[in-house]
Amino acid sequence: MFFLGHMAWAYIWAVAFAGKGWRRLFAPAVFVLAVLPDLDLFLWDFGVEHHTFMHSLFFWLVLFVPFLAVYRLRVIPYFVAVVQHFAFGDFLVGEVMLFWPFSFSYFGLNTVMMSVFDVGLEVGGLLLAFGIMYFNSDLRRLLSVKRNNVWMFFPFLALVASMLFFAVDLPILPLVYHIGQSRLFAGIVLGHLVLVGLLAVSAFQGLRKLGDSF
Ligand SMILES: [Zn+2]
């Protein structure tokens, strides 16, 4: 799955698990956590394979224990944001070492990226996420001149980086040249542009607020 789907579905799952606390949900953190397991792409040089321990429940549970101890239930939506990356996204589109270190087997439906299923899931997720953001007013909040929105710069950077070179399995850039050839390419590229646009405008609005305070 591309960062597009990971981020969109992280938002959906986090809101679902936040329950009444969705108003306090810090969207920039949700979007960053959504793609954090793919940091293992940078560990390739150290002999770490993609979709292994950083895509396991146990690894993230251990990392989250201190936060769970301090912030209790408020941490759950953020934990869900990171876990859905591999227990939902990469599980449906790919396969992961879900139960490392107890099992070194890969689990997942192992469907392929850029399939109708994958693109439908990613673009559908984006539409659903936008729908939720619209109705719970997150969209208005994220697009208004608020200092907190400056943090959207980090997910913006992650998404742009994934589009340029380190996208989960293939960079988005070559796909741009085929946009006219296939609806699937067009859908996935346009989806990326819409999300990157939202993150960029939000971060820019945050910067405006920061600028005002000087
Ligand atoms: Zn992944």
Coordinates of C-alpha atoms and ligand atoms in Angstrom, one line a residue:
M1 CA 0.0 0.0 0.0
F2 CA 1.1 3.5 -0.7
F3 CA 1.5 6.2 2.0
L4 CA -1.7 7.6 0.6
G5 CA -3.8 4.7 1.8
H6 CA -1.8 4.3 5.0
M7 CA -2.5 7.9 6.0
A8 CA -6.1 8.0 5.0
W9 CA -7.0 4.8 6.8
A10 CA -5.0 5.8 9.9
Y11 CA -7.2 8.8 10.2
I12 CA -10.4 6.7 9.8
W13 CA -9.3 4.1 12.3
A14 CA -8.0 6.7 14.8
V15 CA -11.2 8.6 14.7
A16 CA -13.2 5.4 15.1
F17 CA -11.1 4.4 18.2
A18 CA -11.0 7.9 19.7
G19 CA -14.8 7.8 20.3
K20 CA -15.8 10.9 22.0
G21 CA -12.2 12.0 22.2
W22 CA -12.0 12.7 18.5
R23 CA -11.9 16.5 19.1
R24 CA -8.6 16.2 20.9
L25 CA -7.1 13.9 18.2
F26 CA -3.8 15.4 17.0
A27 CA -4.1 14.8 13.2
P28 CA -0.4 15.4 12.4
A29 CA 0.7 12.7 14.8
V30 CA -1.9 10.3 13.3
F31 CA -0.6 10.9 9.8
V32 CA 3.1 10.4 10.8
L33 CA 2.4 7.3 12.8
A34 CA 0.5 5.9 9.8
V35 CA 3.8 5.5 7.9
L36 CA 6.3 5.0 10.7
P37 CA 6.6 1.2 10.2
D38 CA 8.1 1.8 6.8
L39 CA 11.2 3.3 8.4
D40 CA 12.5 -0.2 8.0
L41 CA 13.1 0.7 4.4
F42 CA 16.1 2.7 5.7
L43 CA 17.4 -0.2 7.6
W44 CA 18.0 -2.2 4.4
D45 CA 21.8 -1.4 4.6
F46 CA 21.8 -3.0 8.1
G47 CA 20.4 -6.2 6.8
V48 CA 16.8 -5.5 8.0
E49 CA 14.2 -6.7 5.5
H50 CA 11.1 -4.6 4.7
H51 CA 7.8 -5.9 6.3
T52 CA 9.6 -7.8 9.1
F53 CA 9.9 -6.8 12.8
M54 CA 8.8 -3.2 12.3
H55 CA 5.5 -4.5 10.9
S56 CA 4.7 -6.6 14.0
L57 CA 2.2 -6.1 16.8
F58 CA 4.7 -7.0 19.5
F59 CA 7.3 -4.4 18.4
W60 CA 4.9 -1.5 18.6
L61 CA 3.2 -2.7 21.7
V62 CA 6.5 -2.7 23.5
L63 CA 7.3 0.9 22.2
F64 CA 3.8 2.1 23.3
V65 CA 3.9 0.6 26.8
P66 CA 5.4 3.7 28.5
F67 CA 2.8 6.0 26.7
L68 CA 0.0 3.7 27.6
A69 CA 1.1 3.7 31.2
V70 CA 1.2 7.5 31.4
Y71 CA -1.6 8.6 29.1
R72 CA -3.8 5.5 29.4
L73 CA -6.7 5.2 27.0
R74 CA -5.9 8.5 25.2
V75 CA -3.0 6.7 23.5
I76 CA -5.2 4.0 21.9
P77 CA -6.1 6.0 18.7
Y78 CA -2.4 6.7 18.1
F79 CA -1.5 3.1 18.7
V80 CA -4.3 2.1 16.3
A81 CA -2.9 4.6 13.7
V82 CA 0.4 2.8 13.6
V83 CA -0.9 -0.8 13.9
Q84 CA -3.4 -0.4 11.1
H85 CA -0.5 0.3 8.8
F86 CA 0.5 -3.4 8.8
A87 CA -2.5 -5.2 10.4
F88 CA -4.9 -3.6 7.9
G89 CA -3.1 -1.9 5.0
D90 CA 0.0 -4.1 4.3
F91 CA -2.0 -7.1 5.4
L92 CA -4.6 -6.6 2.7
V93 CA -2.1 -5.4 0.1
G94 CA 1.0 -7.4 0.8
E95 CA 2.1 -9.6 3.7
V96 CA 3.9 -8.9 6.9
M97 CA 5.6 -10.6 9.9
L98 CA 2.6 -9.8 12.0
F99 CA 3.5 -12.0 15.0
W100 CA 7.3 -11.5 15.1
P101 CA 9.2 -12.6 17.2
F102 CA 6.8 -15.5 18.0
S103 CA 6.4 -16.4 14.4
F104 CA 8.6 -15.6 11.4
S105 CA 5.8 -16.3 8.9
Y106 CA 4.3 -13.7 6.7
F107 CA 0.6 -13.0 7.1
G108 CA -1.6 -11.2 4.6
L109 CA -3.8 -11.5 1.5
N110 CA -0.8 -10.7 -0.6
T111 CA -2.7 -8.8 -3.3
V112 CA -0.5 -6.5 -5.4
M113 CA 0.0 -2.8 -5.4
M114 CA -1.8 -0.9 -8.3
S115 CA -4.4 -3.6 -8.5
V116 CA -8.1 -2.6 -8.7
F117 CA -8.4 -3.8 -5.1
D118 CA -5.4 -1.7 -3.9
V119 CA -6.3 1.5 -5.8
G120 CA -10.0 1.1 -4.7
L121 CA -8.9 0.7 -1.1
E122 CA -6.6 3.7 -1.2
V123 CA -8.8 6.2 -3.1
G124 CA -11.9 4.9 -1.3
G125 CA -10.1 5.5 2.0
L126 CA -9.1 9.0 1.0
L127 CA -12.8 9.8 0.1
L128 CA -14.0 8.3 3.3
A129 CA -11.4 10.2 5.4
F130 CA -12.4 13.5 3.7
G131 CA -16.0 12.7 4.3
I132 CA -15.4 12.2 8.0
M133 CA -13.1 15.3 8.2
Y134 CA -15.9 17.4 6.6
F135 CA -18.6 16.2 9.0
N136 CA -16.5 16.4 12.2
S137 CA -15.1 19.8 11.2
D138 CA -11.5 18.5 11.2
L139 CA -11.3 19.7 7.6
R140 CA -12.1 23.3 8.6
R141 CA -9.7 23.1 11.6
L142 CA -6.9 21.7 9.5
L143 CA -7.3 24.4 6.9
S144 CA -7.6 27.3 9.2
V145 CA -4.8 29.6 10.5
K146 CA -3.8 27.6 13.6
R147 CA -0.4 27.2 15.1
N148 CA -0.8 23.4 15.6
N149 CA -1.2 22.9 11.9
V150 CA 2.5 23.7 11.4
W151 CA 3.1 20.1 12.5
M152 CA 1.4 19.0 9.3
F153 CA 4.8 19.8 7.7
F154 CA 6.1 16.4 8.9
P155 CA 3.4 14.2 7.2
F156 CA 3.7 16.5 4.2
L157 CA 7.4 15.8 4.0
A158 CA 6.9 12.0 4.4
L159 CA 4.3 11.9 1.7
V160 CA 6.3 14.0 -0.8
A161 CA 9.4 11.8 0.0
S162 CA 7.4 8.7 -0.7
M163 CA 6.2 10.1 -4.0
L164 CA 9.7 11.0 -5.0
F165 CA 11.7 8.0 -4.1
F166 CA 11.0 5.7 -1.2
A167 CA 7.3 4.8 -1.7
V168 CA 6.5 1.5 -0.1
D169 CA 7.2 -0.6 -3.1
L170 CA 7.4 1.7 -6.0
P171 CA 7.8 5.4 -6.3
I172 CA 4.9 7.4 -7.5
L173 CA 6.9 9.5 -9.9
P174 CA 7.1 7.1 -12.8
L175 CA 3.4 6.7 -12.5
V176 CA 2.8 10.3 -13.3
Y177 CA 4.0 9.7 -16.9
H178 CA 1.4 7.0 -17.3
I179 CA -1.5 9.0 -15.9
G180 CA -3.3 9.1 -19.2
Q181 CA -2.9 5.4 -19.9
S182 CA -4.8 3.9 -17.1
R183 CA -7.6 4.9 -14.7
L184 CA -5.7 3.1 -11.9
F185 CA -2.6 5.2 -12.4
A186 CA -4.7 8.4 -12.7
G187 CA -6.6 7.5 -9.5
I188 CA -3.6 6.8 -7.4
V189 CA -1.7 9.9 -8.7
L190 CA -4.6 12.2 -8.2
G191 CA -5.3 10.8 -4.7
H192 CA -1.7 11.6 -3.8
L193 CA -2.0 15.1 -5.2
V194 CA -5.2 15.8 -3.2
L195 CA -3.7 14.5 0.1
V196 CA -0.4 16.3 -0.4
G197 CA -2.4 19.4 -1.2
L198 CA -4.3 19.2 2.1
L199 CA -1.1 18.6 4.1
A200 CA 0.7 21.5 2.3
V201 CA -2.1 24.0 2.8
S202 CA -2.6 23.0 6.5
A203 CA 1.2 23.3 7.2
F204 CA 1.2 26.7 5.4
Q205 CA -1.7 27.9 7.5
G206 CA 0.2 26.9 10.6
L207 CA 3.3 28.8 9.4
R208 CA 1.1 31.9 8.8
K209 CA 0.0 31.7 12.5
L210 CA 3.6 31.3 13.6
G211 CA 4.6 34.3 11.4
D212 CA 1.8 36.4 13.0
S213 CA 3.1 35.8 16.5
F214 CA 6.5 37.4 15.7
Ligands
ZN1 ZN 4.6 -1.0 5.4

